[in-house]
Amino acid sequence: MPTSRYLALLEAPFPEREDVIALLSPSSDEEKAALFARAHAVRRETVGGHVHIRGIIEISNRCSNNCLYCGLRRGNTALARYLMRPEEILACAKTITDAGVRTIVLQSGEDRRADAHEIADIIREIKARTDAAVTLSLGERDRETYRLWREAGADRYLLKHETANRSLFARLRPSTDFDVRVRCLRDLAELGYQVGTGNMIGLPGQSLADIADDILLCRELAADMCPFGPFIPSPDTPLSHAAAGSVELSLLTIAVARIVLRTVHIPANTSLGTLDPDAQRRALLCGANVIMPNFTPYRYRVHYRIYPKTLRETPPLEGLHRALEIIRAAGCTPATDRGDSVRHIPPA
Ligand code: SF4
């Protein structure tokens, strides 16, 4: 039986740090089942039972940074670098919207050489040709660049803080600064973006309290979307021999985040599916409500290796079909709207 204290925490309207740590550490399978059931119920009450689908295009794997955990780090000379041409990105965006998906995610490493105006042109063109929301995940840039992209039509921006533990952040992300990252997130929100931030679970040296702090930072920043996914070691990085993050702890994090953050969008991340083929379905049953199939052409996708993946050349819609299978297996249905943050949906 779950303890009465644990059951009370599941209902707490505004859990404090110690409560969040306690929620992340159920003491029995029954408590864990109660947590997952409560998270699923909160998800249905707050963001509904549908699952939003976002189509990802990995537009470039170039990166100016050298994060210890990431296969795209600039020090990884084993990786062939690419930058998709605008017409290739637009063709890919058309494939996504022709398939009925209403969010396009443009993702890349943090490439400070990338031309901000060229990216603005691509955003403008996508917005002119489709009714899709555009999410950017292009790393830290200055406020004026974020403004340029917002004015070009970008709706959302995803910038994971990765870890709220400052010393871990400094160790794992040399030459980057936690305060700058948080400043970027605040700038993005002020400019009217729907903002996403989140963490990696199982980073070497990370504690349960750190994960609680990650969830609470999302609450403090009033984030609209919160990806939480396991760390997966990547070859040709300094952490290649570290242990991978735990799928079970990732699912616990998603469930607790749903209870604490309530109305945010939480993806069932591909990294979960990489570690366990059933984990994305399970995530949709314990708080997650988004799935993000990859539409990047195979010739580029093979080089977008934040972590190792088993890839085979598949038709462009294979990722979408797999996502739909997972949604069905979870007993859910795909959403037909854009899946905006509830805070940003204009009144009818
Ligand atoms: S985590 Fe992001 S910023 Fe760091 S190396 Fe990878 S792509 Fe670059």
PDB file of C-alpha atoms and ligand atoms in Angstrom, residues 63-67 69-74 108-110 162 173 306, ligand 1:
ATOM      1  CA  CYS A  63      28.104  23.189 -33.293  1.00  0.00           C
ATOM      2  CA  SER A  64      30.423  25.793 -31.798  1.00  0.00           C
ATOM      3  CA  ASN A  65      30.386  24.199 -28.327  1.00  0.00           C
ATOM      4  CA  ASN A  66      32.160  21.277 -26.781  1.00  0.00           C
ATOM      5  CA  CYS A  67      29.715  19.720 -24.290  1.00  0.00           C
ATOM      6  CA  TYR A  69      28.185  14.416 -23.325  1.00  0.00           C
ATOM      7  CA  CYS A  70      27.249  15.272 -26.903  1.00  0.00           C
ATOM      8  CA  GLY A  71      28.263  13.643 -30.172  1.00  0.00           C
ATOM      9  CA  LEU A  72      27.815  16.964 -32.024  1.00  0.00           C
ATOM     10  CA  ARG A  73      30.544  18.664 -29.916  1.00  0.00           C
ATOM     11  CA  ARG A  74      32.976  20.604 -32.096  1.00  0.00           C
ATOM     12  CA  SER A 108      20.539  22.061 -35.015  1.00  0.00           C
ATOM     13  CA  GLY A 109      23.672  22.262 -32.921  1.00  0.00           C
ATOM     14  CA  GLU A 110      24.518  25.687 -31.530  1.00  0.00           C
ATOM     15  CA  GLU A 162      20.248  20.412 -19.304  1.00  0.00           C
ATOM     16  CA  ARG A 173      29.364  22.442 -20.761  1.00  0.00           C
ATOM     17  CA  ILE A 306      24.021  13.460 -30.335  1.00  0.00           C
TER      18      ILE A 306
HETATM   19  S1  SF4 B   1      24.601  19.773 -26.399  1.00  0.00           S
HETATM   20 FE1  SF4 B   1      24.059  21.321 -27.915  1.00  0.00          FE
HETATM   21  S2  SF4 B   1      25.558  22.964 -27.568  1.00  0.00           S
HETATM   22 FE2  SF4 B   1      26.390  21.138 -26.573  1.00  0.00          FE
HETATM   23  S3  SF4 B   1      27.725  20.187 -28.118  1.00  0.00           S
HETATM   24 FE3  SF4 B   1      25.675  19.241 -28.302  1.00  0.00          FE
HETATM   25  S4  SF4 B   1      24.606  20.408 -29.868  1.00  0.00           S
HETATM   26 FE4  SF4 B   1      26.384  21.611 -29.177  1.00  0.00          FE
END
